[in-house]
Tab-separated table of C-alpha atoms and ligand atoms in Angstrom:
chain	number	residue	atom	x	y	z
A	1	UNK	CA	-19.700	40.379	-30.953
A	2	UNK	CA	-19.174	41.790	-27.575
A	3	UNK	CA	-21.616	39.735	-25.555
A	4	UNK	CA	-21.643	36.279	-27.219
A	5	UNK	CA	-20.048	34.095	-24.487
A	6	UNK	CA	-18.327	30.870	-25.631
A	7	UNK	CA	-18.301	29.999	-21.862
A	8	UNK	CA	-21.979	30.154	-21.644
A	9	UNK	CA	-22.595	28.528	-25.047
A	10	UNK	CA	-20.139	25.629	-24.609
A	11	UNK	CA	-20.378	24.918	-20.883
A	12	UNK	CA	-22.945	24.202	-18.142
A	13	UNK	CA	-21.600	25.908	-14.956
A	14	UNK	CA	-21.988	23.425	-12.067
A	15	UNK	CA	-20.542	25.096	-9.011
A	16	UNK	CA	-17.849	27.592	-7.987
A	17	UNK	CA	-14.792	25.777	-6.684
A	18	UNK	CA	-12.366	28.606	-6.051
A	19	UNK	CA	-12.325	32.287	-5.391
A	20	UNK	CA	-9.487	34.772	-5.502
A	21	UNK	CA	-8.657	38.402	-6.179
A	22	UNK	CA	-7.961	37.147	-9.778
A	23	UNK	CA	-11.646	35.959	-10.231
A	24	UNK	CA	-13.246	32.630	-9.803
A	25	UNK	CA	-12.779	28.925	-10.718
A	26	UNK	CA	-15.749	26.780	-11.760
A	27	UNK	CA	-16.568	23.126	-12.151
A	28	UNK	CA	-18.130	23.010	-15.554
A	29	UNK	CA	-19.658	20.263	-17.855
A	30	UNK	CA	-18.858	20.768	-21.602
A	31	UNK	CA	-22.246	20.502	-23.402
A	32	UNK	CA	-20.851	18.631	-26.376
A	33	UNK	CA	-18.313	16.084	-24.926
A	34	UNK	CA	-20.205	15.676	-21.589
A	35	UNK	CA	-16.817	15.861	-19.663
A	36	UNK	CA	-16.280	17.980	-16.542
A	37	UNK	CA	-13.626	20.654	-16.590
A	38	UNK	CA	-12.143	23.306	-14.169
A	39	UNK	CA	-12.442	26.695	-15.768
A	40	UNK	CA	-10.713	29.783	-14.243
A	41	UNK	CA	-12.354	32.976	-15.273
A	42	UNK	CA	-10.288	36.168	-14.472
A	43	UNK	CA	-10.482	39.817	-15.438
A	44	UNK	CA	-8.538	40.256	-18.609
A	45	UNK	CA	-5.211	41.763	-17.427
A	46	UNK	CA	-4.022	45.185	-18.469
A	47	UNK	CA	-1.837	45.006	-21.599
A	48	UNK	CA	1.898	45.078	-20.630
A	49	UNK	CA	1.139	44.509	-16.856
A	50	UNK	CA	2.717	41.980	-14.621
A	51	UNK	CA	-0.665	40.262	-14.541
A	52	UNK	CA	-0.666	39.942	-18.280
A	53	UNK	CA	2.751	38.352	-18.290
A	54	UNK	CA	1.582	35.792	-15.588
A	55	UNK	CA	-1.489	34.970	-17.651
A	56	UNK	CA	0.524	34.549	-20.815
A	57	UNK	CA	3.153	32.546	-18.944
A	58	UNK	CA	0.404	30.173	-17.844
A	59	UNK	CA	-0.884	29.539	-21.282
A	60	UNK	CA	2.594	29.231	-22.888
A	61	UNK	CA	3.584	26.683	-20.136
A	62	UNK	CA	0.505	24.659	-20.597
A	63	UNK	CA	0.933	24.542	-24.331
A	64	UNK	CA	4.577	23.392	-23.869
A	65	UNK	CA	3.889	20.963	-21.051
A	66	UNK	CA	1.231	19.120	-22.893
A	67	UNK	CA	0.176	15.847	-21.244
A	68	UNK	CA	1.803	14.368	-18.201
A	69	UNK	CA	0.177	12.214	-15.409
A	70	UNK	CA	1.484	14.603	-12.724
A	71	UNK	CA	0.851	17.901	-14.378
A	72	UNK	CA	-2.779	19.251	-14.596
A	73	UNK	CA	-3.810	18.967	-18.255
A	74	UNK	CA	-4.727	22.140	-20.336
A	75	UNK	CA	-7.478	22.143	-22.900
A	76	UNK	CA	-8.147	25.697	-24.072
A	77	UNK	CA	-7.869	29.359	-23.301
A	78	UNK	CA	-9.769	32.307	-24.682
A	79	UNK	CA	-10.880	35.936	-24.065
A	80	UNK	CA	-14.361	37.275	-23.931
A	81	UNK	CA	-16.150	40.352	-22.549
A	82	UNK	CA	-13.134	41.594	-20.723
A	83	UNK	CA	-12.387	38.303	-19.156
A	84	UNK	CA	-9.740	35.636	-19.702
A	85	UNK	CA	-10.601	31.996	-19.345
A	86	UNK	CA	-8.620	28.893	-19.097
A	87	UNK	CA	-10.131	25.412	-19.366
A	88	UNK	CA	-8.136	22.605	-17.503
A	89	UNK	CA	-8.502	19.060	-16.328
A	90	UNK	CA	-10.813	18.892	-13.336
A	91	UNK	CA	-9.186	17.038	-10.416
A	92	UNK	CA	-12.052	15.644	-8.196
A	93	UNK	CA	-10.217	15.289	-4.924
A	94	UNK	CA	-9.500	18.949	-3.940
A	95	UNK	CA	-6.095	20.181	-3.305
A	96	UNK	CA	-3.286	19.217	-0.740
A	97	UNK	CA	-4.242	22.464	1.083
A	98	UNK	CA	-7.705	21.014	1.466
A	99	UNK	CA	-6.282	17.674	2.813
A	100	UNK	CA	-4.162	19.576	5.328
A	101	UNK	CA	-7.236	21.713	6.353
A	102	UNK	CA	-9.384	18.508	6.835
A	103	UNK	CA	-6.546	16.881	8.988
A	104	UNK	CA	-6.147	19.806	11.347
A	105	UNK	CA	-8.797	18.304	13.693
A	106	UNK	CA	-8.381	14.645	13.036
A	107	UNK	CA	-5.336	12.318	12.900
A	108	UNK	CA	-2.310	13.349	10.894
A	109	UNK	CA	-1.697	12.579	7.281
A	110	UNK	CA	-0.066	9.092	7.056
A	111	UNK	CA	3.652	8.793	5.967
A	112	UNK	CA	2.801	6.550	3.077
A	113	UNK	CA	0.304	9.321	1.717
A	114	UNK	CA	3.115	11.939	2.074
A	115	UNK	CA	5.651	9.737	0.249
A	116	UNK	CA	3.084	9.386	-2.627
A	117	UNK	CA	2.547	13.128	-2.872
A	118	UNK	CA	6.352	13.586	-2.710
A	119	UNK	CA	6.921	11.060	-5.447
A	120	UNK	CA	4.101	12.180	-7.726
A	121	UNK	CA	5.076	15.854	-7.464
A	122	UNK	CA	8.702	14.952	-7.980
A	123	UNK	CA	7.779	13.137	-11.169
A	124	UNK	CA	5.917	16.207	-12.379
A	125	UNK	CA	8.839	18.477	-11.553
A	126	UNK	CA	11.249	16.132	-13.313
A	127	UNK	CA	9.106	16.375	-16.462
A	128	UNK	CA	8.839	20.279	-16.153
A	129	UNK	CA	12.562	20.643	-15.451
A	130	UNK	CA	13.495	18.270	-18.422
A	131	UNK	CA	11.834	20.994	-20.695
A	132	UNK	CA	14.052	23.609	-19.241
A	133	UNK	CA	11.156	25.094	-17.379
A	134	UNK	CA	10.620	25.777	-13.555
A	135	UNK	CA	7.201	25.988	-11.717
A	136	UNK	CA	8.137	28.615	-9.148
A	137	UNK	CA	4.975	28.386	-7.098
A	138	UNK	CA	4.809	24.828	-5.654
A	139	UNK	CA	2.666	24.852	-2.583
A	140	UNK	CA	-0.286	22.801	-1.083
A	141	UNK	CA	-2.964	24.884	-2.824
A	142	UNK	CA	-1.360	24.151	-6.183
A	143	UNK	CA	-1.228	20.384	-5.863
A	144	UNK	CA	-4.425	18.891	-6.997
A	145	UNK	CA	-5.796	15.429	-6.215
A	146	UNK	CA	-7.531	12.916	-8.639
A	147	UNK	CA	-9.256	10.004	-7.266
A	148	UNK	CA	-10.402	7.261	-9.664
A	149	UNK	CA	-12.180	3.974	-8.984
A	150	UNK	CA	-10.180	1.131	-10.393
A	151	UNK	CA	-12.117	-1.934	-10.945
A	152	UNK	CA	-10.074	-4.901	-12.108
A	153	UNK	CA	-11.973	-8.094	-12.811
A	154	UNK	CA	-9.889	-11.086	-11.758
A	155	UNK	CA	-10.022	-14.297	-13.696
A	156	UNK	CA	-11.070	-12.586	-16.873
A	157	UNK	CA	-7.968	-13.618	-18.606
A	158	UNK	CA	-8.266	-17.375	-17.636
A	159	UNK	CA	-10.320	-19.544	-19.795
A	160	UNK	CA	-13.861	-18.792	-18.932
A	161	UNK	CA	-14.772	-22.315	-18.090
A	162	UNK	CA	-17.701	-21.046	-16.142
A	163	UNK	CA	-16.107	-22.147	-12.863
A	164	UNK	CA	-14.036	-19.059	-12.371
A	165	UNK	CA	-15.480	-16.828	-9.669
A	166	UNK	CA	-15.817	-13.359	-11.138
A	167	UNK	CA	-13.781	-11.598	-8.464
A	168	UNK	CA	-14.259	-7.782	-8.533
A	169	UNK	CA	-11.802	-5.735	-6.510
A	170	UNK	CA	-12.752	-2.155	-5.791
A	171	UNK	CA	-9.557	-0.120	-5.420
A	172	UNK	CA	-9.200	3.599	-5.442
A	173	UNK	CA	-6.192	5.032	-7.267
A	174	UNK	CA	-5.157	8.538	-6.133
A	175	UNK	CA	-2.950	10.771	-8.261
A	176	UNK	CA	-1.386	14.058	-7.325
A	177	UNK	CA	-0.890	16.643	-10.029
A	178	UNK	CA	0.925	19.962	-10.270
A	179	UNK	CA	-1.393	22.842	-11.164
A	180	UNK	CA	-1.470	26.689	-11.517
A	181	UNK	CA	1.371	27.258	-14.031
A	182	UNK	CA	1.119	31.103	-13.762
A	183	UNK	CA	4.711	31.440	-12.440
A	184	UNK	CA	6.419	28.952	-14.815
A	185	UNK	CA	9.475	30.510	-16.361
A	186	UNK	CA	12.383	29.280	-18.478
A	187	UNK	CA	15.554	28.073	-16.685
A	188	UNK	CA	17.687	29.556	-19.322
A	189	UNK	CA	16.484	33.226	-19.399
A	190	UNK	CA	14.291	33.513	-16.284
A	191	UNK	CA	11.687	36.261	-15.929
A	192	UNK	CA	10.999	35.302	-12.193
A	193	UNK	CA	7.601	36.332	-10.787
A	194	UNK	CA	8.120	35.300	-7.170
A	195	UNK	CA	5.595	32.785	-6.002
A	196	UNK	CA	4.259	32.590	-2.404
A	197	UNK	CA	6.966	33.775	-0.044
A	198	UNK	CA	6.106	31.150	2.483
A	199	UNK	CA	7.766	28.571	0.161
A	200	UNK	CA	10.402	30.773	-1.289
A	201	UNK	CA	14.091	29.920	-0.713
A	202	UNK	CA	16.452	32.658	0.387
A	203	UNK	CA	18.583	32.649	-2.768
A	204	UNK	CA	15.569	33.548	-4.903
A	205	UNK	CA	14.845	36.535	-2.656
A	206	UNK	CA	18.485	37.530	-3.146
A	207	UNK	CA	17.828	37.210	-7.057
A	208	UNK	CA	20.277	34.357	-7.392
A	209	UNK	CA	18.513	32.487	-10.292
A	210	UNK	CA	21.540	30.122	-10.996
A	211	UNK	CA	19.736	27.009	-9.539
A	212	UNK	CA	16.059	27.600	-10.297
A	213	UNK	CA	15.058	23.944	-10.256
A	214	UNK	CA	16.260	23.651	-6.721
A	215	UNK	CA	13.832	26.438	-5.717
A	216	UNK	CA	10.969	23.986	-6.810
A	217	UNK	CA	12.597	21.278	-4.771
A	218	UNK	CA	12.905	23.644	-1.674
A	219	UNK	CA	9.123	24.604	-2.099
A	220	UNK	CA	8.188	20.985	-2.292
A	221	UNK	CA	10.159	20.177	0.880
A	222	UNK	CA	8.372	22.904	2.902
A	223	UNK	CA	4.971	21.761	1.256
A	224	UNK	CA	5.422	18.294	2.830
A	225	UNK	CA	6.718	19.838	6.026
A	226	UNK	CA	3.609	21.984	6.345
A	227	UNK	CA	1.359	18.882	5.479
A	228	UNK	CA	3.073	16.994	8.318
A	229	UNK	CA	2.922	19.840	10.908
A	230	UNK	CA	-0.569	21.101	9.856
A	231	UNK	CA	0.622	24.588	10.793
A	232	UNK	CA	0.834	27.524	8.397
A	233	UNK	CA	4.357	28.446	7.487
A	234	UNK	CA	5.628	31.815	8.379
A	235	UNK	CA	5.465	34.704	5.874
A	236	UNK	CA	8.572	36.474	7.313
A	237	UNK	CA	10.547	37.171	10.526
A	238	UNK	CA	12.791	34.984	12.718
A	239	UNK	CA	10.896	31.800	12.073
A	240	UNK	CA	11.013	32.418	8.254
A	241	UNK	CA	14.805	32.826	8.531
A	242	UNK	CA	15.230	29.890	10.939
A	243	UNK	CA	13.667	27.744	8.235
A	244	UNK	CA	16.101	29.170	5.634
A	245	UNK	CA	18.983	28.315	7.920
A	246	UNK	CA	17.839	24.656	7.620
A	247	UNK	CA	16.282	24.629	11.121
A	248	UNK	CA	13.221	22.296	10.943
A	249	UNK	CA	11.214	21.210	13.872
A	250	UNK	CA	11.375	17.462	14.732
A	251	UNK	CA	8.347	15.619	13.229
A	252	UNK	CA	7.401	12.968	15.830
A	253	UNK	CA	5.627	10.029	14.419
A	254	UNK	CA	7.447	10.304	11.030
A	255	UNK	CA	10.450	8.207	10.092
A	256	UNK	CA	14.025	9.656	10.368
A	257	UNK	CA	14.674	8.961	6.774
A	258	UNK	CA	11.762	11.094	5.649
A	259	UNK	CA	12.786	13.900	8.100
A	260	UNK	CA	16.377	13.695	6.667
A	261	UNK	CA	15.113	13.831	3.184
A	262	UNK	CA	13.040	17.059	3.929
A	263	UNK	CA	16.077	18.666	5.613
A	264	UNK	CA	18.117	17.886	2.481
A	265	UNK	CA	15.392	19.484	0.361
A	266	UNK	CA	15.401	22.710	2.266
A	267	UNK	CA	19.238	22.980	2.543
A	268	UNK	CA	20.491	26.505	2.564
A	269	UNK	CA	22.906	25.675	-0.330
A	270	UNK	CA	20.786	24.881	-3.373
A	271	UNK	CA	23.564	22.771	-4.853
A	272	UNK	CA	23.099	20.340	-1.926
A	273	UNK	CA	19.373	19.839	-2.420
A	274	UNK	CA	18.470	16.794	-4.423
A	275	UNK	CA	17.335	17.157	-7.994
A	276	UNK	CA	13.736	16.127	-9.004
A	277	UNK	CA	15.126	13.219	-10.805
A	278	UNK	CA	17.219	12.124	-7.623
A	279	UNK	CA	13.928	12.383	-5.658
A	280	UNK	CA	12.076	10.056	-8.128
A	281	UNK	CA	14.695	7.387	-7.566
A	282	UNK	CA	15.281	8.064	-3.840
A	283	UNK	CA	15.108	4.780	-1.839
A	284	UNK	CA	13.008	6.560	0.714
A	285	UNK	CA	10.264	7.164	-1.917
A	286	UNK	CA	10.626	4.125	-4.092
A	287	UNK	CA	8.267	1.274	-3.012
A	288	UNK	CA	10.699	-1.203	-1.363
A	289	UNK	CA	11.468	-3.837	-3.824
A	290	UNK	CA	10.157	-7.048	-2.233
A	291	UNK	CA	13.301	-9.337	-2.009
B	1	809	C1	-9.556	26.375	-6.734
B	1	809	N1	-9.523	25.043	-7.515
B	1	809	C2	-10.219	23.938	-7.135
B	1	809	C3	-9.924	22.981	-8.064
B	1	809	C4	-10.585	21.490	-8.022
B	1	809	C5	-9.773	20.721	-7.023
B	1	809	O1	-10.549	19.590	-6.743
B	1	809	C6	-9.091	23.512	-9.114
B	1	809	C7	-8.599	23.001	-10.227
B	1	809	C8	-7.784	23.886	-11.048
B	1	809	C9	-7.521	25.286	-10.698
B	1	809	C10	-6.781	26.276	-11.496
B	1	809	C11	-5.657	26.778	-11.014
B	1	809	C12	-4.874	27.771	-11.593
B	1	809	C13	-5.205	27.999	-12.929
B	1	809	C14	-6.383	27.400	-13.422
B	1	809	C15	-7.030	26.591	-12.758
B	1	809	CL1	-8.566	25.928	-13.528
B	1	809	C16	-8.165	25.712	-9.495
B	1	809	C17	-8.921	24.797	-8.643
B	1	809	C18	-7.307	23.217	-12.258
B	1	809	O2	-6.592	23.547	-13.106
B	1	809	N2	-7.824	21.853	-12.053
B	1	809	C19	-8.591	21.726	-11.102
B	1	809	O3	-9.165	20.824	-10.690
């Protein structure tokens, strides 16, 4: 009936973790499986509207993109009482935008952290692009962080002769995941709903959709550039165009190889930008093989 709510019936709402014109995002515990999920609750879009296309894009994309360590996992979506709800994997470490915000005051985000972000998101993009899909809204707010305590008992595999010191090592494993698939579209017959213009390459604005995967690479390049500088990117104007002419500010304190890679990723000509696959195997990002 109209007012039976699956949301209330199946989930315990713990806290609101996001707010937008679309509605809200909530951290919820499933009453049956006891797991925590992120649930976005938005007003049901008007049939035939752009918002409906974005909402359907998101669910179709999640259904196709299934399970990947660097793409936020989808569980379910449903409609109730004029609302649309989508239940996703909860990432407990906030978003990259939160990390940038936190580092505004304090010390800068370390190069090794940024290389991890770049590598993980490139792996997620490689997977998305391998399915002939493109994300089209890569930006700090759509990269989520999962932190897990990894406890590995040393000596457990050796014969337990009673003399082995049980050595427990606490280490935290951080995983970066691509979220918010509302702008995902097909590479083949694209229905491009432009993402955030701060991360949009010029060719997309000019409706040249011949190299869509390179738009994701461009947006990832500017995402890392912003994480380094800690300054918001321009929405328009001369500074917006300067960046699209490949003019990036020097980034003191970061290696030349990383700065060159970022410049390559935001190249004017999309064919010059590396593919996600080339990024995954890029020597700058691959942990140096100890000779
Ligand atoms: C604002 N906000 C904060 C978080 C938690 C980060 O620690 C968050 C998540 C998601 C989403 C989200 C984005 C787009 C569509 C659906 C969802 Cl659930 C939004 C989120 C999502 O899919 N998974 C999240 O953890």
